[in-house]
mmCIF file of C-alpha atoms in Angstrom:
data_model
loop_
_atom_site.group_PDB
_atom_site.id
_atom_site.type_symbol
_atom_site.label_atom_id
_atom_site.label_comp_id
_atom_site.label_asym_id
_atom_site.label_seq_id
_atom_site.Cartn_x
_atom_site.Cartn_y
_atom_site.Cartn_z
ATOM 1 C CA UNK A 1 16.483 25.769 -41.146
ATOM 2 C CA UNK A 2 14.178 26.863 -44.001
ATOM 3 C CA UNK A 3 11.097 24.910 -45.472
ATOM 4 C CA UNK A 4 10.499 24.082 -49.125
ATOM 5 C CA UNK A 5 7.721 27.173 -48.621
ATOM 6 C CA UNK A 6 9.722 29.379 -47.590
ATOM 7 C CA UNK A 7 12.618 29.476 -50.075
ATOM 8 C CA UNK A 8 12.617 32.430 -52.548
ATOM 9 C CA UNK A 9 11.689 29.722 -56.023
ATOM 10 C CA UNK A 10 8.351 28.125 -54.104
ATOM 11 C CA UNK A 11 6.702 26.819 -55.964
ATOM 12 C CA UNK A 12 7.989 26.188 -58.664
ATOM 13 C CA UNK A 13 10.839 23.905 -58.173
ATOM 14 C CA UNK A 14 12.651 22.431 -61.827
ATOM 15 C CA UNK A 15 13.612 19.208 -62.728
ATOM 16 C CA UNK A 16 15.465 18.114 -65.215
ATOM 17 C CA UNK A 17 13.394 15.314 -67.465
ATOM 18 C CA UNK A 18 16.112 13.293 -68.765
ATOM 19 C CA UNK A 19 16.631 12.096 -65.347
ATOM 20 C CA UNK A 20 13.787 10.217 -64.901
ATOM 21 C CA UNK A 21 13.484 8.682 -68.860
ATOM 22 C CA UNK A 22 15.144 5.253 -67.491
ATOM 23 C CA UNK A 23 12.663 5.281 -65.288
ATOM 24 C CA UNK A 24 9.578 6.100 -67.188
ATOM 25 C CA UNK A 25 10.089 3.652 -69.661
ATOM 26 C CA UNK A 26 10.548 1.109 -67.028
ATOM 27 C CA UNK A 27 6.572 2.288 -65.274
ATOM 28 C CA UNK A 28 4.577 1.787 -68.528
ATOM 29 C CA UNK A 29 6.443 -1.297 -69.565
ATOM 30 C CA UNK A 30 5.708 -2.800 -66.373
ATOM 31 C CA UNK A 31 2.252 -0.523 -66.520
ATOM 32 C CA UNK A 32 1.548 -2.122 -69.937
ATOM 33 C CA UNK A 33 2.616 -5.617 -68.766
ATOM 34 C CA UNK A 34 0.304 -5.221 -66.220
ATOM 35 C CA UNK A 35 -2.842 -4.083 -67.902
ATOM 36 C CA UNK A 36 -2.198 -7.140 -70.110
ATOM 37 C CA UNK A 37 -2.437 -9.615 -67.656
ATOM 38 C CA UNK A 38 -5.962 -8.145 -66.521
ATOM 39 C CA UNK A 39 -7.572 -8.287 -69.110
ATOM 40 C CA UNK A 40 -6.864 -12.235 -69.892
ATOM 41 C CA UNK A 41 -8.580 -12.504 -66.340
ATOM 42 C CA UNK A 42 -12.373 -13.201 -65.534
ATOM 43 C CA UNK A 43 -14.527 -10.784 -63.471
ATOM 44 C CA UNK A 44 -14.192 -12.218 -60.224
ATOM 45 C CA UNK A 45 -10.589 -11.976 -60.039
ATOM 46 C CA UNK A 46 -10.832 -8.151 -61.263
ATOM 47 C CA UNK A 47 -13.059 -7.582 -58.347
ATOM 48 C CA UNK A 48 -10.317 -9.432 -55.423
ATOM 49 C CA UNK A 49 -7.336 -7.091 -57.705
ATOM 50 C CA UNK A 50 -9.211 -3.827 -57.678
ATOM 51 C CA UNK A 51 -9.388 -4.813 -54.071
ATOM 52 C CA UNK A 52 -7.056 -6.372 -53.609
ATOM 53 C CA UNK A 53 -4.955 -3.153 -55.287
ATOM 54 C CA UNK A 54 -6.956 -0.061 -52.979
ATOM 55 C CA UNK A 55 -6.508 -1.726 -50.131
ATOM 56 C CA UNK A 56 -3.106 -2.224 -50.099
ATOM 57 C CA UNK A 57 -2.836 1.396 -51.168
ATOM 58 C CA UNK A 58 -5.027 2.477 -48.704
ATOM 59 C CA UNK A 59 -3.203 0.910 -45.591
ATOM 60 C CA UNK A 60 -0.040 2.475 -46.786
ATOM 61 C CA UNK A 61 -1.280 6.017 -47.454
ATOM 62 C CA UNK A 62 -2.425 5.964 -43.839
ATOM 63 C CA UNK A 63 1.131 4.128 -42.321
ATOM 64 C CA UNK A 64 2.684 7.476 -43.766
ATOM 65 C CA UNK A 65 0.582 9.502 -41.559
ATOM 66 C CA UNK A 66 1.298 6.316 -39.240
ATOM 67 C CA UNK A 67 -2.117 5.556 -38.913
ATOM 68 C CA UNK A 68 -2.299 0.950 -38.919
ATOM 69 C CA UNK A 69 -5.110 -0.710 -40.048
ATOM 70 C CA UNK A 70 -7.392 -3.620 -40.406
ATOM 71 C CA UNK A 71 -6.698 -4.806 -43.533
ATOM 72 C CA UNK A 72 -9.642 -7.015 -43.667
ATOM 73 C CA UNK A 73 -11.443 -4.797 -42.103
ATOM 74 C CA UNK A 74 -10.887 -2.226 -45.460
ATOM 75 C CA UNK A 75 -11.279 -4.541 -48.202
ATOM 76 C CA UNK A 76 -15.014 -5.426 -46.028
ATOM 77 C CA UNK A 77 -15.566 -2.070 -46.520
ATOM 78 C CA UNK A 78 -14.151 -1.904 -50.365
ATOM 79 C CA UNK A 79 -16.398 -4.884 -51.323
ATOM 80 C CA UNK A 80 -19.158 -2.774 -49.690
ATOM 81 C CA UNK A 81 -18.541 0.068 -51.579
ATOM 82 C CA UNK A 82 -18.533 -1.419 -54.940
ATOM 83 C CA UNK A 83 -21.990 -3.532 -54.570
ATOM 84 C CA UNK A 84 -19.782 -6.714 -53.897
ATOM 85 C CA UNK A 85 -20.856 -9.498 -51.406
ATOM 86 C CA UNK A 86 -19.761 -7.508 -48.479
ATOM 87 C CA UNK A 87 -18.431 -10.707 -46.109
ATOM 88 C CA UNK A 88 -19.205 -10.554 -42.858
ATOM 89 C CA UNK A 89 -16.587 -8.954 -41.066
ATOM 90 C CA UNK A 90 -16.012 -5.786 -38.669
ATOM 91 C CA UNK A 91 -15.586 -2.118 -40.514
ATOM 92 C CA UNK A 92 -14.602 0.141 -38.046
ATOM 93 C CA UNK A 93 -14.393 3.948 -39.092
ATOM 94 C CA UNK A 94 -10.729 5.442 -39.930
ATOM 95 C CA UNK A 95 -11.028 1.870 -42.812
ATOM 96 C CA UNK A 96 -14.645 2.613 -43.634
ATOM 97 C CA UNK A 97 -13.255 7.077 -44.048
ATOM 98 C CA UNK A 98 -9.787 5.169 -46.021
ATOM 99 C CA UNK A 99 -12.055 3.393 -48.302
ATOM 100 C CA UNK A 100 -15.051 5.460 -48.782
ATOM 101 C CA UNK A 101 -11.937 7.796 -49.880
ATOM 102 C CA UNK A 102 -9.936 5.229 -51.861
ATOM 103 C CA UNK A 103 -13.568 4.597 -53.839
ATOM 104 C CA UNK A 104 -14.090 8.272 -54.475
ATOM 105 C CA UNK A 105 -11.212 8.519 -56.002
ATOM 106 C CA UNK A 106 -11.329 5.251 -58.856
ATOM 107 C CA UNK A 107 -14.442 7.253 -59.322
ATOM 108 C CA UNK A 108 -13.049 10.661 -60.013
ATOM 109 C CA UNK A 109 -9.804 10.416 -61.112
ATOM 110 C CA UNK A 110 -10.778 11.945 -64.458
ATOM 111 C CA UNK A 111 -11.838 14.970 -62.985
ATOM 112 C CA UNK A 112 -10.607 18.576 -62.199
ATOM 113 C CA UNK A 113 -9.776 18.829 -58.603
ATOM 114 C CA UNK A 114 -11.191 21.740 -56.405
ATOM 115 C CA UNK A 115 -11.127 21.953 -52.530
ATOM 116 C CA UNK A 116 -14.359 20.902 -52.366
ATOM 117 C CA UNK A 117 -13.307 17.466 -53.797
ATOM 118 C CA UNK A 118 -10.204 18.061 -51.131
ATOM 119 C CA UNK A 119 -12.299 19.536 -48.223
ATOM 120 C CA UNK A 120 -15.027 16.063 -48.890
ATOM 121 C CA UNK A 121 -12.152 13.699 -48.873
ATOM 122 C CA UNK A 122 -10.899 14.610 -45.934
ATOM 123 C CA UNK A 123 -14.210 14.358 -44.025
ATOM 124 C CA UNK A 124 -14.277 11.405 -45.635
ATOM 125 C CA UNK A 125 -11.404 10.022 -43.834
ATOM 126 C CA UNK A 126 -11.984 12.568 -40.249
ATOM 127 C CA UNK A 127 -15.800 12.324 -39.670
ATOM 128 C CA UNK A 128 -15.206 10.247 -36.649
ATOM 129 C CA UNK A 129 -12.742 12.544 -35.050
ATOM 130 C CA UNK A 130 -13.801 14.121 -32.705
ATOM 131 C CA UNK A 131 -10.553 15.698 -31.796
ATOM 132 C CA UNK A 132 -10.707 18.538 -34.557
ATOM 133 C CA UNK A 133 -11.300 21.851 -34.980
ATOM 134 C CA UNK A 134 -12.264 21.209 -38.664
ATOM 135 C CA UNK A 135 -12.677 18.834 -40.974
ATOM 136 C CA UNK A 136 -13.495 19.209 -44.226
ATOM 137 C CA UNK A 137 -12.039 22.576 -44.438
ATOM 138 C CA UNK A 138 -8.717 24.034 -44.120
ATOM 139 C CA UNK A 139 -7.356 24.812 -40.586
ATOM 140 C CA UNK A 140 -7.880 28.698 -39.742
ATOM 141 C CA UNK A 141 -5.665 27.937 -35.233
ATOM 142 C CA UNK A 142 -3.577 30.171 -35.020
ATOM 143 C CA UNK A 143 -0.963 27.134 -33.505
ATOM 144 C CA UNK A 144 1.939 25.985 -35.740
ATOM 145 C CA UNK A 145 1.974 22.501 -37.424
ATOM 146 C CA UNK A 146 4.854 20.748 -37.490
ATOM 147 C CA UNK A 147 6.234 16.568 -37.428
ATOM 148 C CA UNK A 148 7.619 16.380 -34.606
ATOM 149 C CA UNK A 149 9.682 12.870 -33.237
ATOM 150 C CA UNK A 150 11.623 11.833 -29.751
ATOM 151 C CA UNK A 151 10.764 12.138 -26.191
ATOM 152 C CA UNK A 152 9.534 16.176 -25.673
ATOM 153 C CA UNK A 153 12.663 16.272 -23.772
ATOM 154 C CA UNK A 154 14.512 16.949 -26.902
ATOM 155 C CA UNK A 155 11.796 17.034 -29.887
ATOM 156 C CA UNK A 156 13.323 17.005 -33.228
ATOM 157 C CA UNK A 157 11.130 18.645 -35.737
ATOM 158 C CA UNK A 158 11.014 17.593 -39.061
ATOM 159 C CA UNK A 159 9.267 19.685 -40.822
ATOM 160 C CA UNK A 160 7.173 23.190 -39.598
ATOM 161 C CA UNK A 161 4.103 23.850 -41.846
ATOM 162 C CA UNK A 162 3.794 27.010 -43.388
ATOM 163 C CA UNK A 163 1.022 29.223 -40.763
ATOM 164 C CA UNK A 164 -2.998 28.399 -41.032
ATOM 165 C CA UNK A 165 -3.026 32.182 -42.952
ATOM 166 C CA UNK A 166 -1.613 30.683 -46.247
ATOM 167 C CA UNK A 167 -2.804 27.680 -46.938
ATOM 168 C CA UNK A 168 -5.867 28.459 -48.315
ATOM 169 C CA UNK A 169 -3.090 30.219 -50.821
ATOM 170 C CA UNK A 170 -1.147 27.629 -50.698
ATOM 171 C CA UNK A 171 -4.231 24.824 -51.566
ATOM 172 C CA UNK A 172 -5.451 27.537 -54.553
ATOM 173 C CA UNK A 173 -1.812 26.848 -56.261
ATOM 174 C CA UNK A 174 -1.676 23.755 -55.393
ATOM 175 C CA UNK A 175 -5.591 22.461 -57.639
ATOM 176 C CA UNK A 176 -3.555 25.101 -60.468
ATOM 177 C CA UNK A 177 -1.136 23.652 -61.023
ATOM 178 C CA UNK A 178 -2.605 19.582 -60.408
ATOM 179 C CA UNK A 179 -5.704 20.037 -62.763
ATOM 180 C CA UNK A 180 -2.935 22.013 -65.096
ATOM 181 C CA UNK A 181 -0.458 18.971 -65.795
#
């Protein structure tokens, strides 16, 4: 199988913006409606909405990686990070980490992306995980990284990542692209 990073056009893929026009218009219209509605609610409701939206994003982001987080713990941690009256619900390490990252993303979304920011987010998410060689940096091991499902005897490889030696250059290109767009 050919992985995206092995293709000759990597990472310069081409898309036709015209194919996304109708989706973009719908998104902008819905965004405007939401922004208009938010202007007419009180600060307490705005705070609750902010916590709800960020906790939903944190839960969905984590679910992509197979992590199922406790919603109330995420919300309690977000409330504490924003200086709101914290709940008495216990905050667990994974929930604290993803909440810290979401608050940082929320507070710094206009700042240019850099490697140190990515490392900081990685550390926030995984500081509690003692099984990792590197927390807050790019991987450097020689093992092949794959996304696999199925049984041990019949695995299905869904994706194979570039070798560790390529990661710093790939991430440099990503950061440049992100800041340019």
